[in-house]
XYZ file of C-alpha atoms in Angstrom:
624
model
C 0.000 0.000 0.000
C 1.157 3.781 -0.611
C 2.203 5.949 1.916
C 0.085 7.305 4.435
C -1.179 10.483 3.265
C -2.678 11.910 6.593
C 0.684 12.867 8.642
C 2.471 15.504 7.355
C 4.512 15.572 10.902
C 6.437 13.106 13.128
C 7.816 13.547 16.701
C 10.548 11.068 17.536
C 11.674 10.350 20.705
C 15.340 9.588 21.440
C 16.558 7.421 23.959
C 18.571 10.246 26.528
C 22.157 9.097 27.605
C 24.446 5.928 27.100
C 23.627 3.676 30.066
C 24.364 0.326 30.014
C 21.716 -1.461 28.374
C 21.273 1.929 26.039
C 23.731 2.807 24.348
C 24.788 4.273 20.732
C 22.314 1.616 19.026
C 19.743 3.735 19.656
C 21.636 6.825 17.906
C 22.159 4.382 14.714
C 18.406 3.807 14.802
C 17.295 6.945 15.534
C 19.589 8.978 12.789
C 17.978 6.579 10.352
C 14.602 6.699 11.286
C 14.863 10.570 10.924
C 16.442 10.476 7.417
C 14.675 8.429 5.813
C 11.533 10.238 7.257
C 12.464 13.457 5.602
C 13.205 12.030 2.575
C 9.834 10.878 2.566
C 8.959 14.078 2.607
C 7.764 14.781 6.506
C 8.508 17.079 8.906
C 10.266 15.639 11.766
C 10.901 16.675 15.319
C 13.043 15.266 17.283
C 13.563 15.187 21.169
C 16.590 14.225 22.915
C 18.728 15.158 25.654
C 22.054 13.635 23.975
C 24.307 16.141 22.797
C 27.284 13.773 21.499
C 24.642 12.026 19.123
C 24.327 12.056 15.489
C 20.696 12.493 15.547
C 21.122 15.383 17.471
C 22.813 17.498 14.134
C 20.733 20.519 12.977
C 20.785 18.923 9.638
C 19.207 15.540 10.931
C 15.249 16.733 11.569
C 13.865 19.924 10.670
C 13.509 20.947 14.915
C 15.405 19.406 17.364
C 15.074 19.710 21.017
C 18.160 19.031 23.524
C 15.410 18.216 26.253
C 14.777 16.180 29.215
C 12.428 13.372 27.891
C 9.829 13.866 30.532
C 6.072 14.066 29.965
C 6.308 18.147 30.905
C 8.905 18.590 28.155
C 7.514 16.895 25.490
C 3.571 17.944 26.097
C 5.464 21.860 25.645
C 6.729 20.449 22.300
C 3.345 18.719 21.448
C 1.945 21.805 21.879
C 4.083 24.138 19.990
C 5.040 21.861 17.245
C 1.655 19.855 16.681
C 3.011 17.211 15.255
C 0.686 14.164 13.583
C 2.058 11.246 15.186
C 4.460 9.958 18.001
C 7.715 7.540 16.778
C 8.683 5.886 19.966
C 9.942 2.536 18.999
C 13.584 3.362 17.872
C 14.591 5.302 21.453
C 14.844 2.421 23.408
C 13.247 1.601 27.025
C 13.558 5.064 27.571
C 10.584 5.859 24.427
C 8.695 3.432 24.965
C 7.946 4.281 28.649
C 7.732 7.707 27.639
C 5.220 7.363 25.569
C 3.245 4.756 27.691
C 3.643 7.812 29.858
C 2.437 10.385 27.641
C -0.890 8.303 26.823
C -2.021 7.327 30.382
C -1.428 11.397 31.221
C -3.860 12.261 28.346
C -1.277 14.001 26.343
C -1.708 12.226 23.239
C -5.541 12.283 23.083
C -5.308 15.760 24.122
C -3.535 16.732 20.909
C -4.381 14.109 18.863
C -0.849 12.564 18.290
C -1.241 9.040 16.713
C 1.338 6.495 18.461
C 3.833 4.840 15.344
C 5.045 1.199 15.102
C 3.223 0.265 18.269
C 0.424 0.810 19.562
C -0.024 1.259 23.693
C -1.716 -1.752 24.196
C 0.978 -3.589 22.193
C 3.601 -1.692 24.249
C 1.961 -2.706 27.492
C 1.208 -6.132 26.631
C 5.074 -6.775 25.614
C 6.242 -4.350 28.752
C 4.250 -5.848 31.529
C 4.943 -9.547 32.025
C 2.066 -10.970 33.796
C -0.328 -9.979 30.549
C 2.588 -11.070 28.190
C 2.424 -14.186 29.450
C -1.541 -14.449 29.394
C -1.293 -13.433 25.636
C 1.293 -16.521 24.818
C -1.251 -19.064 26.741
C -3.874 -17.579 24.520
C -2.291 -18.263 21.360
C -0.656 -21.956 22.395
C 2.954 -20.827 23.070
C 4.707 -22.007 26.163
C 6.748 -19.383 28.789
C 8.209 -19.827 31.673
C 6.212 -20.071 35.229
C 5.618 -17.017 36.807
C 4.100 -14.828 39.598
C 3.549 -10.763 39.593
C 4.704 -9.633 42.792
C 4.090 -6.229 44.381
C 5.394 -6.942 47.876
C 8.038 -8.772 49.355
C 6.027 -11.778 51.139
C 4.347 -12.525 47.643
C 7.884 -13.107 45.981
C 8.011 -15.649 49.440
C 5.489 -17.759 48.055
C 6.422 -18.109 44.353
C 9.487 -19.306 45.270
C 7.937 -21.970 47.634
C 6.513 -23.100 44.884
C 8.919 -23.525 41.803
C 11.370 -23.871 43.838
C 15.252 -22.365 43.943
C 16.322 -20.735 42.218
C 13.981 -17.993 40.660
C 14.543 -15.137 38.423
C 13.207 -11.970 39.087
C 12.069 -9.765 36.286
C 11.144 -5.935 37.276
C 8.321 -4.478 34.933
C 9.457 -1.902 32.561
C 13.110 -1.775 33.636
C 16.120 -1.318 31.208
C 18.991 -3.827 30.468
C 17.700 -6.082 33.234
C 18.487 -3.630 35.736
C 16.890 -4.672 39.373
C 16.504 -8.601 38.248
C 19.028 -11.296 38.733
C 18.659 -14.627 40.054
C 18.161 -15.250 43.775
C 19.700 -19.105 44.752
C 18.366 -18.626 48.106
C 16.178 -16.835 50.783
C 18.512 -14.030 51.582
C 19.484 -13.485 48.469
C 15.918 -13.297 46.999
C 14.941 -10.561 50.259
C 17.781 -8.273 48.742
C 16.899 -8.685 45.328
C 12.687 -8.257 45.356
C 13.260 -5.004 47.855
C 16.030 -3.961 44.983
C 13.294 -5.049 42.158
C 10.062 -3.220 43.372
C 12.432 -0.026 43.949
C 13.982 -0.121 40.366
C 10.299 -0.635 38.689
C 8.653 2.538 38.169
C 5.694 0.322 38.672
C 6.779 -0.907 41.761
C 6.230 -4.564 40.643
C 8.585 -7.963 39.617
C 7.538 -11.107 37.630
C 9.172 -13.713 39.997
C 9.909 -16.929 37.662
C 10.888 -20.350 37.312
C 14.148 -20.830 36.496
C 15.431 -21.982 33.020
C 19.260 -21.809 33.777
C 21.257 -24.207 31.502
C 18.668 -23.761 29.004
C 19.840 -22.432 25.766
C 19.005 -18.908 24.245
C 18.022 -17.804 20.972
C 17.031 -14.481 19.624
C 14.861 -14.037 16.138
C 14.669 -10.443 15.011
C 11.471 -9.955 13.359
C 9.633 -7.511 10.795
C 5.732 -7.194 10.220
C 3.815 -4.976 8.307
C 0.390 -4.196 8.161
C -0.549 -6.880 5.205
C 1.068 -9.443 7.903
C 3.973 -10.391 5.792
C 6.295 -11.185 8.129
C 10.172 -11.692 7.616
C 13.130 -12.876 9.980
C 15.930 -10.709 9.756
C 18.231 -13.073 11.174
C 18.380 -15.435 14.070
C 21.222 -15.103 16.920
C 22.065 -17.782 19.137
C 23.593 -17.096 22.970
C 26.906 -18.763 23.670
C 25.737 -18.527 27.413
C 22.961 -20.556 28.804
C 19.892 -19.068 30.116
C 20.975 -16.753 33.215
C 22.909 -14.377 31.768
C 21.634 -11.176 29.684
C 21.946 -11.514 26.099
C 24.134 -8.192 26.296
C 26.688 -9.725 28.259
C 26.786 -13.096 26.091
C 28.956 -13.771 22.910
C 26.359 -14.517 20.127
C 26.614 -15.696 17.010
C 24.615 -15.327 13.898
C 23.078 -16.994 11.958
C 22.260 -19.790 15.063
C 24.333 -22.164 14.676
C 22.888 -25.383 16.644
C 19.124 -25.391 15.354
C 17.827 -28.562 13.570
C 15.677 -27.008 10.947
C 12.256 -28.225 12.263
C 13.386 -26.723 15.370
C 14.282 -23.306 13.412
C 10.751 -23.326 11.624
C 8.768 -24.114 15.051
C 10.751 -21.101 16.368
C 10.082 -18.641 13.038
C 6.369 -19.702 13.095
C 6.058 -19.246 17.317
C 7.961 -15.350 16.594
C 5.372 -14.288 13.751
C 2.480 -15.514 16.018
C 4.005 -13.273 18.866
C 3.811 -10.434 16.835
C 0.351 -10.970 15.348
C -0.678 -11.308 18.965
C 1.017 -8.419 20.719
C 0.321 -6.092 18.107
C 3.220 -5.066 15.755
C 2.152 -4.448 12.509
C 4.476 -1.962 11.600
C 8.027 -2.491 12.297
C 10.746 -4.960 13.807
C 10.880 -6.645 17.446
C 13.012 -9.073 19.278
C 11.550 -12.096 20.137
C 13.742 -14.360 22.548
C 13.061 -18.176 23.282
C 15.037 -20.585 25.695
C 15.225 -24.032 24.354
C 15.811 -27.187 26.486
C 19.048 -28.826 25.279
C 17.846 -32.617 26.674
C 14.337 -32.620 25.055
C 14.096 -29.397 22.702
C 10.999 -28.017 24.146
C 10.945 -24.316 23.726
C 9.433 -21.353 26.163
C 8.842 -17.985 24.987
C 11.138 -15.795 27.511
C 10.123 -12.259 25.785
C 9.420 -9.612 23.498
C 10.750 -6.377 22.520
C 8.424 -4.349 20.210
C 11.119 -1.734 19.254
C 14.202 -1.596 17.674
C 17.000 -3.085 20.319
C 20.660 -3.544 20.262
C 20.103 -7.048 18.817
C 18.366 -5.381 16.125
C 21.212 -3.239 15.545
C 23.663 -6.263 15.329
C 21.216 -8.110 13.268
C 21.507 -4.886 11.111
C 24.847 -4.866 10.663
C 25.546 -8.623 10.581
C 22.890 -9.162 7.182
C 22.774 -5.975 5.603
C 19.209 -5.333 6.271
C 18.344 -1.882 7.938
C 15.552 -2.657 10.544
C 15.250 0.534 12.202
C 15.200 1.971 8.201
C 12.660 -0.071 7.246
C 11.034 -0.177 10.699
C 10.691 3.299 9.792
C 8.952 2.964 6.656
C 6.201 0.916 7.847
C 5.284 2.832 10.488
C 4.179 4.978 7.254
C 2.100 3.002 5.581
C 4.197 1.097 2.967
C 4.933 -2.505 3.574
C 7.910 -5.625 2.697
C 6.979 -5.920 -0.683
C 7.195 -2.379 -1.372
C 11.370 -1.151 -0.200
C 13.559 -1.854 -2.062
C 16.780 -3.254 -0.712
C 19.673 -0.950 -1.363
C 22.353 -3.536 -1.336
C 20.975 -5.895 -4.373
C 18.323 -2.889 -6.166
C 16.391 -5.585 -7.167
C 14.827 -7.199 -4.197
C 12.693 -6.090 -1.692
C 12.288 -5.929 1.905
C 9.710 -8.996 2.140
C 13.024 -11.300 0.714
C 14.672 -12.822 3.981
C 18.204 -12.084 4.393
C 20.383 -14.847 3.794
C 24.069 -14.822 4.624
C 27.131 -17.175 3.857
C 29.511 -16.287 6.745
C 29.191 -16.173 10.213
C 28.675 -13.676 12.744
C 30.329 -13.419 16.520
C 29.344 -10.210 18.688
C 31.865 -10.059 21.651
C 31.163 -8.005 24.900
C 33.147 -5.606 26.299
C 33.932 -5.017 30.102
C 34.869 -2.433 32.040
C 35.423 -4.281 35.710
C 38.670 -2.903 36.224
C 37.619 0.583 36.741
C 35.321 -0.535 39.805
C 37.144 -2.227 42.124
C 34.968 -4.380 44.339
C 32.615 -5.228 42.112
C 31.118 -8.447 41.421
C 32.027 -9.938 37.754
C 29.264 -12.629 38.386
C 27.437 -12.166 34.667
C 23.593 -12.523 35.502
C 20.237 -11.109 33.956
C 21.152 -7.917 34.821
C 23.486 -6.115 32.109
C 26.596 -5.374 33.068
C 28.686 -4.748 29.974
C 29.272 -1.036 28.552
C 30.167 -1.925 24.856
C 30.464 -4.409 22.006
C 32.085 -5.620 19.276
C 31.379 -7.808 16.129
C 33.408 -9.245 13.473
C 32.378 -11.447 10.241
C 34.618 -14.923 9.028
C 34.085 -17.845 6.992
C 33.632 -19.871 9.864
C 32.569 -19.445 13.864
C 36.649 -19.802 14.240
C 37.847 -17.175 12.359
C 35.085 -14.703 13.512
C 35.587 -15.178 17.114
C 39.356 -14.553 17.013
C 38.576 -11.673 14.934
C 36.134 -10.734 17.520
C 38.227 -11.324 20.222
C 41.101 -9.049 18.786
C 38.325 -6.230 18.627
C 38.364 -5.468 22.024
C 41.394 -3.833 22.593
C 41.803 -5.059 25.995
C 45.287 -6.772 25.054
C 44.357 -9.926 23.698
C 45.013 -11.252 20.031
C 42.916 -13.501 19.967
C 41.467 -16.179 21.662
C 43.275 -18.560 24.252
C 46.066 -15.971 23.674
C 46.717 -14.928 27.077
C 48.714 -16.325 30.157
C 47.768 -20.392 31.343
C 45.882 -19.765 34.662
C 48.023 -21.089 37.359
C 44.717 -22.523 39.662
C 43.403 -26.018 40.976
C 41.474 -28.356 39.125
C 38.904 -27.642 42.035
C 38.968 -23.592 41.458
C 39.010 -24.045 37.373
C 35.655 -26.095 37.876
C 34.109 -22.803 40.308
C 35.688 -20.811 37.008
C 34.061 -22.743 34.680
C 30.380 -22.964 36.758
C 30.189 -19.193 36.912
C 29.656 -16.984 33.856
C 31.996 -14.098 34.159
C 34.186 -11.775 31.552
C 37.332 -13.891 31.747
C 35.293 -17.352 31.551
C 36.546 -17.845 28.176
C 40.335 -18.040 29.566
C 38.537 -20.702 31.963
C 37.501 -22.641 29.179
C 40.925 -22.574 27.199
C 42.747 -23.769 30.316
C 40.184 -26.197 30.423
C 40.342 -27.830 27.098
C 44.664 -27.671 27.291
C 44.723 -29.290 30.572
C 42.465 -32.464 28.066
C 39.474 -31.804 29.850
C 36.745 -33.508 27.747
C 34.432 -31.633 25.397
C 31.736 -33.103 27.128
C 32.736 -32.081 30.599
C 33.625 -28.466 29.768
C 29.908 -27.733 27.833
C 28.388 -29.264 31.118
C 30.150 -26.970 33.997
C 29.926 -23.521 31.147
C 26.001 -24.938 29.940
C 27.854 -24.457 26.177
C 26.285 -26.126 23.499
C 28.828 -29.297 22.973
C 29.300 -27.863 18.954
C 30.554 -24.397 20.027
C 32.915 -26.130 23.169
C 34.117 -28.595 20.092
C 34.787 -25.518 17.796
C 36.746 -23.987 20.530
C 38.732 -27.286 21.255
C 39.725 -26.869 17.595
C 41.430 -23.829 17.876
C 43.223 -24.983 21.063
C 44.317 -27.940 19.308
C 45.681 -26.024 16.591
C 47.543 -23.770 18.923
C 49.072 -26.250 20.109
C 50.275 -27.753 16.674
C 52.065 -24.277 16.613
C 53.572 -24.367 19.847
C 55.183 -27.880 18.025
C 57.295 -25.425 15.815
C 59.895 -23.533 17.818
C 60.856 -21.524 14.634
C 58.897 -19.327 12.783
C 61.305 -21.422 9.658
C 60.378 -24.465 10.371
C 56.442 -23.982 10.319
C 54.875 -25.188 7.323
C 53.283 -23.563 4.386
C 49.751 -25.106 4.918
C 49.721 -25.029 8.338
C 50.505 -21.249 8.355
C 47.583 -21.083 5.581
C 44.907 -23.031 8.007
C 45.570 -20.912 10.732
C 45.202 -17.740 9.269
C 41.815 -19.170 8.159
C 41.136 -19.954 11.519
C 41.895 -16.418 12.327
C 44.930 -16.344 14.123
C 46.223 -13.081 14.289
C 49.635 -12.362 13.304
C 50.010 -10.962 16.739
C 49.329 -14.180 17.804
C 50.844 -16.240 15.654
C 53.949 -14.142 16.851
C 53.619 -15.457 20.653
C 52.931 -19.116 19.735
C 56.534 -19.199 17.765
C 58.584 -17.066 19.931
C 59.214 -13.987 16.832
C 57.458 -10.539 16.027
C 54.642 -9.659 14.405
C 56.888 -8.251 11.641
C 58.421 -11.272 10.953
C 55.213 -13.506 10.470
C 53.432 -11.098 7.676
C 56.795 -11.360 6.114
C 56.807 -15.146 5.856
C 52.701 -14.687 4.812
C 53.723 -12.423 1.581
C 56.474 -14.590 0.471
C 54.162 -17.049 0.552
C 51.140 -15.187 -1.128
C 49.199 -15.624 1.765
C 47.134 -12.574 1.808
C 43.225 -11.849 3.179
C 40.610 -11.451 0.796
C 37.721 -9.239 0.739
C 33.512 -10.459 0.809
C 30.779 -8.756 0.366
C 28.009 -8.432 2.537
C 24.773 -8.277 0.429
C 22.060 -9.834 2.223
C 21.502 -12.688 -0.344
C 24.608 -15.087 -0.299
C 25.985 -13.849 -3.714
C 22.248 -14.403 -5.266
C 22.706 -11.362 -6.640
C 25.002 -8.491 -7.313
C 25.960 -6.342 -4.706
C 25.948 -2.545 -5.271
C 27.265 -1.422 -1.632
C 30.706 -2.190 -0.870
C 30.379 -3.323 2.683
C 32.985 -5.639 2.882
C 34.915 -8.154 5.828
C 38.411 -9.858 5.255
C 38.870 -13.939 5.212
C 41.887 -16.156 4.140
C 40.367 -17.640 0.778
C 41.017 -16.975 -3.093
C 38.703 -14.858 -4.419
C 38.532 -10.780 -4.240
C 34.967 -9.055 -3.820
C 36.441 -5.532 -3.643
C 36.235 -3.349 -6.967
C 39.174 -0.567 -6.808
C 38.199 2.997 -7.596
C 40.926 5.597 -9.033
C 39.732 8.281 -7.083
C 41.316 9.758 -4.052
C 40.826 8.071 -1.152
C 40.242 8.532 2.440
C 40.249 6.034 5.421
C 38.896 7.282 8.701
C 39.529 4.319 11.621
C 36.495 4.089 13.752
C 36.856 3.983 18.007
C 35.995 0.000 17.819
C 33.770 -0.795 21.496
C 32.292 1.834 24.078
C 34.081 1.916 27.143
C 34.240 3.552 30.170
C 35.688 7.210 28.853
C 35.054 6.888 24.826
C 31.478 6.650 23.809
C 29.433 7.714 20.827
C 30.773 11.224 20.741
C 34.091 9.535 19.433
C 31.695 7.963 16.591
C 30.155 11.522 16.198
C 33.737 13.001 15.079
C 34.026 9.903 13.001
C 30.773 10.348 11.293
C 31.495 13.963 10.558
C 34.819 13.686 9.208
C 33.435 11.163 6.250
C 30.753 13.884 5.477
C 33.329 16.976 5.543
C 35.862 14.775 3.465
C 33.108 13.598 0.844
C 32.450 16.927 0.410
C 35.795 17.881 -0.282
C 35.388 15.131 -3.398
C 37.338 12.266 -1.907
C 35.832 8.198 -1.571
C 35.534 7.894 2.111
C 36.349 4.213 3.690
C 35.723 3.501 7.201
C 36.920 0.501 9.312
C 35.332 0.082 12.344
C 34.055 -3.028 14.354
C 31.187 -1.341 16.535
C 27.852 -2.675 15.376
C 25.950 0.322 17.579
C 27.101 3.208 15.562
C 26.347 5.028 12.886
C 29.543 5.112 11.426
C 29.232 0.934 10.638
C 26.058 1.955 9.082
C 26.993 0.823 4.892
C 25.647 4.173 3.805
C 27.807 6.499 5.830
C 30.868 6.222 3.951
C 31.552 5.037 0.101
C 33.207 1.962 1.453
C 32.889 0.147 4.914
C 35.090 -3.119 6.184
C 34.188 -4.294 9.756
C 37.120 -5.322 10.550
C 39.764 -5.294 14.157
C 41.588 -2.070 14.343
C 44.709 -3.847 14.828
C 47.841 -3.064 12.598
C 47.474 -6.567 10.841
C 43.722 -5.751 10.119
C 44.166 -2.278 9.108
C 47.271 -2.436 6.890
C-alpha cells in the first residue's frame, strides 16, 4: 500500500544518555529513522537530551530539542510543534515508557498525536509480564512459570513453589536492571526489595528458572498486510541466566535442527500478530531445552533493540530503516533493498559467513565489584566481526576489544586447581573464556567443559579446535620451520599475526613477512544480504583467508577514517560523532571515504555512511 497520506509531521523520541543497556544503538536507529523520514517528505521533530549524538545534528530533523524526555517537556513540544504522530519505537526503554507515559497522562488524546510502530496496548502487553504471558497461553505458546509480585512476602510464596532458584524480572526496567537470580532466601529478600524499587511500577515477575537452558534471539519484521520476515536469528553462547548483552552470540544460530528453526520462526510471527506489531521490527527471545528441545517464549521487545542493531549490521538489512517505513504506511513488498536494487524488503536475508558479537567489560575501573554475569546487564560496549567460519570470527572478535588480547586462548595459562578451574568454569563471568581454554589444554573432555559452562557441545568442540591447533604451533619452535599449509589453516582460523607471533617465539613483523612470500594474503567479501544471489551494489565488505577478491578498486582519491571499535568507560558515541562527521566533511571535499570500524551500535558501521565500509579489528594486521 502507498504511503500514508494523513501525517504531514512526526515527533521522535530519542533514547537520553548511554547507560548500560542503552547505548549508541539507539543513535544508529534513531539517525535513520529521521532520514529516511524526511526524505519521505515529513517534517520531523526530534527530542533528545544527547548532545554527542548524530541524531542530534541541525541537519538531521527539521527541529530538534536538547530536552529532558519527561512528559512536561515533550507535552510543551506537542503543543508548539503539533506534530501528527508519536515515533517511539527506535529510542529504546527510555521511548517506549515515555510514551506509555504520555498516553495514560492524556497528552496524546489531548492533541491528537497518533502512536507509530506500536500501539499502547501492544507496548503494554510486551512491557508488563504478567499480561505477556496471558497473551502466549492464549495463542498456544509455552513461557516460563511465573508470579507478579508487588510486595516482598508474595515473591516468598512463588518461590515456595517452583522452587530455587527464581529469576526476578522488574516491569518496565532497562537492560535487566533490578533482576538477577536469587539461589536462596537471603538473596531473593535483597533482590525483590532492589526489584520493586527499580520498577517505576513498583512490581517484579518472579519466575521459574530456566538456567542451563539455551538462548536464541529471532529479530522480526511485520507490516500491516502481515507479511512477516526474519531478519536473522542469533544464538547465545551462554545458557539461560545471563543477559543476552553480556553473552557472545553468534549469527546466523548455529545449533538449530531445521524443524526446530521453523517451530521457532512460526512461534515469533504468532508473537507479533498477537502483541500487536504491525508496523516495524521486534526481538523475540526463546530458551530451548538442550535434553528434550521443548521451547518457552522468555520475551518480546516491540522496538528496535541492540540485537536489532547487530542483526543490522551482521545481514545488511536496515531494521530501524525499514522499521521506519512501515510505520508509514508502505509494507515488505514495497522497499527496495539498497544492497541488491532488485529485491525487496519482504526477501529474507540470507548470509554465507558467520557472525560473533563479543562483549566488552569495564570491571577494572570498579574495584569491588562483582564480575558474576547474571540477567542484569553489566557490559558497557560491544564488538562484532564477520569470518568464513565461527573460528575465524571469534578470534577476529576477540582481537576487537582492545583489551590486550590477540585472539582467543592468547593470554597467560591460569596457574589454579582443578577444584577452582571447575568454580571458574560454573560461573559466567568476563574472563570465563580463559577458563575454558585452560580447560580444554589441561584435556578436559568436550563433554565435561559444555556441562560446567552450559555451552552447546558444537561451540565447546569448535573452541577445542582452535586450542588444538595452537598447540600444533607451539610444536614449531621456529617461525622457519612452520609449514606452508599449516601457516595457511591458521590464518583461516583467524589467528592473528600478533598471535601467531607469541605461539613461535618472533614478532609480528616477521610472520606477515613469511605470509607475503608465501602469497598468503586476506581477501575481501561482500556483505549483500543474499549469499551472492545477486550483485551487490554497496561495498560493505569483511576480510577472510580464501582466493577470491569481492572488492572493486576505484581511481579516485581516497580517504580512510579508523572508527573507536567498542564503548568503554571514557570513549562513547561522541568519538563515533567526530568519526561520522569527518566522512561527510571529506566527501564533500570530493574524496571516496572508507571507514573501518568493528562497533555494530554506531552510525559510522552503518553501509551508507561512507563510500566503502570493512568491519574489521583495528589492529595493525587488520588495518594495513
Amino acid at each position: 500500500m502507498p504511503r500514508r497520506d494523513d501525517i504531514a509531521s512526526v515527533l521522535v523520541l530519542g533514547s537520553g544518555p548511554i547507560v548500560i543497556g542503552q547505548a549508541s544503538e539507539f543513535d544508529y536507529s534513531g539517525t535513520q529513522a529521521c532520514k529516511v523520514l524526511r526524505e519521505e517528505g515529513l517534517r520531523v521533530v526530534l527530542i533528545n537530551s544527547n548532545p554527542a549524538t548524530i541524531m542530534t545534528d541541525p541537519a538531521m530533523a527539521d527541529a530538534t530539542y536538547i530536552e529532558p524526555l519527561t512528559v512536561a517537556t515533550v507535552r510543551a513540544v506537542i503543543e508548539k510543534e503539533r506534530p501528527d504522530a508519536l515515533l517511539p519505537t527506535l529510542g529504546g526503554q527510555t521511548a517506549l515508557n515515555l510514551a506509555v507515559e504520555l498516553y495514560e497522562s492524556g497528552v496524546l488524546d489531548e492533541y491528537g498525536v497518533e502512536v507509530l510502530g506500536a500501539d499502547l496496548e501492544a507496548i503494554q502487553t510486551a512491557e508488563d509480564r504478567l499480561k505477556f504471558k496471558e497473551a502466549m497461553s492464549e495463542i498456544g505458546l509455552e513461557s516460563p512459570r511465573s508470579s507478579y509480585v508487588k510486595e516482598e512476602s508474595q515473591a516468598f510464596e512463588a518461590a515456595a513453589e517452583y522452587g530455587y532458584p527464581v529469576v526476578l524480572r522488574p516491569s518496565f526496567t532497562l537492560g535487566g536492571k533490578g533482576g538477577g537470580i536469587a539461589y536462596d532466601e537471603d538473596e531473593l529478600r535483597r533482590m525483590i526489595r532492589q526489584g520493586l524499587a527499580d520498577s517505576p511500577v513498583h512490581e517484579v515477575l518472579v519466575e521459574e528458572s530456566v538456567l542451563g537452558w539455551k538462548e536464541y534471539e529471532l529479530e522480526v519484521m511485520r507490516d500491516r498486510n502481515d507479511n512477516c520476515v526474519i531478519v536473522c536469528s542469533i544464538e547465545n553462547l551462554d545458557a539461560m541466566g545471563v543477559h543476552t548483552g553480556d553473552s557472545i552470540t553468534i549469527a546466523p544460530a548455529m545449533t538449530l535442527s531445521d524443524p526446530e528453526y521453523q517451530q521457532m520462526r512460526d512461534a515469533a510471527f504468532a508473537v507479533l500478530r498477537r502483541i500487536g506489531v504491525e508496523t516495524g521490527g521486534s526481538n523475540v527471545q526463546f530458551a530451548v531445552d538442550p535434553a528434550t528441545g521443548r521451547q518457552l517464549v522468555i520475551e518480546m521487545n516491540p522496538r528496535v533493540s541492540r540485537s536489532s542493531a547487530l542483526a543490522s549490521k551482521a545481514t545488511g538489512f536496515p531494521i530501524a530503516k525499514i522499521a521506519a517505513k512501515l510505520t508509514i504506511g508502505y509494507s515488505l513488498d514495497e522497499i527496495a533493498n539498497d544492497i541488491t536494487r532488485k529485491t525487496k524488503a519482504a526477501f529474507e536475508p540470507t548470509i554465507d559467513y558467520v557472525v560473533v558479537k563479543v562483549p566488552r567489560f569495564a570491571f577494572e575501573k570498579f574495584g569491588g565489584t562483582d564480575d558474576t554475569l547474571t540477567t542484569k546487564m553489566k557490559s558497557v560496549g560491544e564488538v562484532m566481526a564477520m569470518g568464513r567460519t565461527f573460528k575465524e570470527a571469534l578470534n577476529k572478535a576477540m582481537r576487537s576489544l582492545e583489551d590486550g588480547q590477540v585472539g582467543f586462548g592468547a593470554g597467560p595459562s591460569l596457574d589454579i586447581d582443578d577444584e577452582a578451574l571447575e568454580e571458574r568454569l560454573r560461573r559466567p563471568t568476563a574472563a570465563r573464556m580463559d577458563a575454558v581454554d585452560e580447560a580444554l589444554t589441561r584435556g578436559w573432555s568436550v563433554e565435561r567443559v559444555s556441562e560446567l559452562t552450559g555451552f552447546d557441545p558444537w561451540f565447546t568442540d569448535q573452541l577445542l579446535q582452535l586450542v588444538e591447533r595452537r598447540r600444533e604451533l607451539r610444536a614449531y619452535e621456529h617461525l622457519a620451520a612452520l609449514p606452508d599449509d599449516l601457516l595457511r589453516e591458521a590464518k583461516a582460523d583467524g589467528f592473528s599475526d600478533a598471535h601467531l607471533a607469541r605461539l613461535l617465539n618472533t614478532s609480528e613483523d616477521h610472520v606477515r613477512a613469511r605470509r607475503h612470500t608465501l602469497g598468503i594474503r586476506p581477501v575481501f567479501k561482500t556483505v549483500d544480504t543474499c549469499a551472492a544471489e545477486f550483485e551487490a551494489y554497496t561495498p560493505y565488505h569483511y576480510s577472510t583467508y580464501e582466493d577470491e577478491d569481492e572488492v572493486t578498486d576505484s581511481d579516485r582519491d581516497k580517504v580512510i577514517v579508523l572508527g573507536s571499535g567498542p564503548n568503554r568507560i571514557g570513549q562513547g558515541v561522541e568519538f563515533d560523532y567526530c568519526c561520522v562527521h569527518a566522512v561527510f566533511a571529506l566527501r564533500d571535499a570530493g574524496y571516496e571515504t572508507i571507514m573501518v570500524n568493528c562497533n555494530p551500535e554506531t552510525v559510522s558501521t552503518d553501509y551508507d555512511t561512507a563510500d566503502r565500509l570493512y568491519f574489521e579489528p583495528l589492529t595493525f594486521e587488520d588495518v594495513l
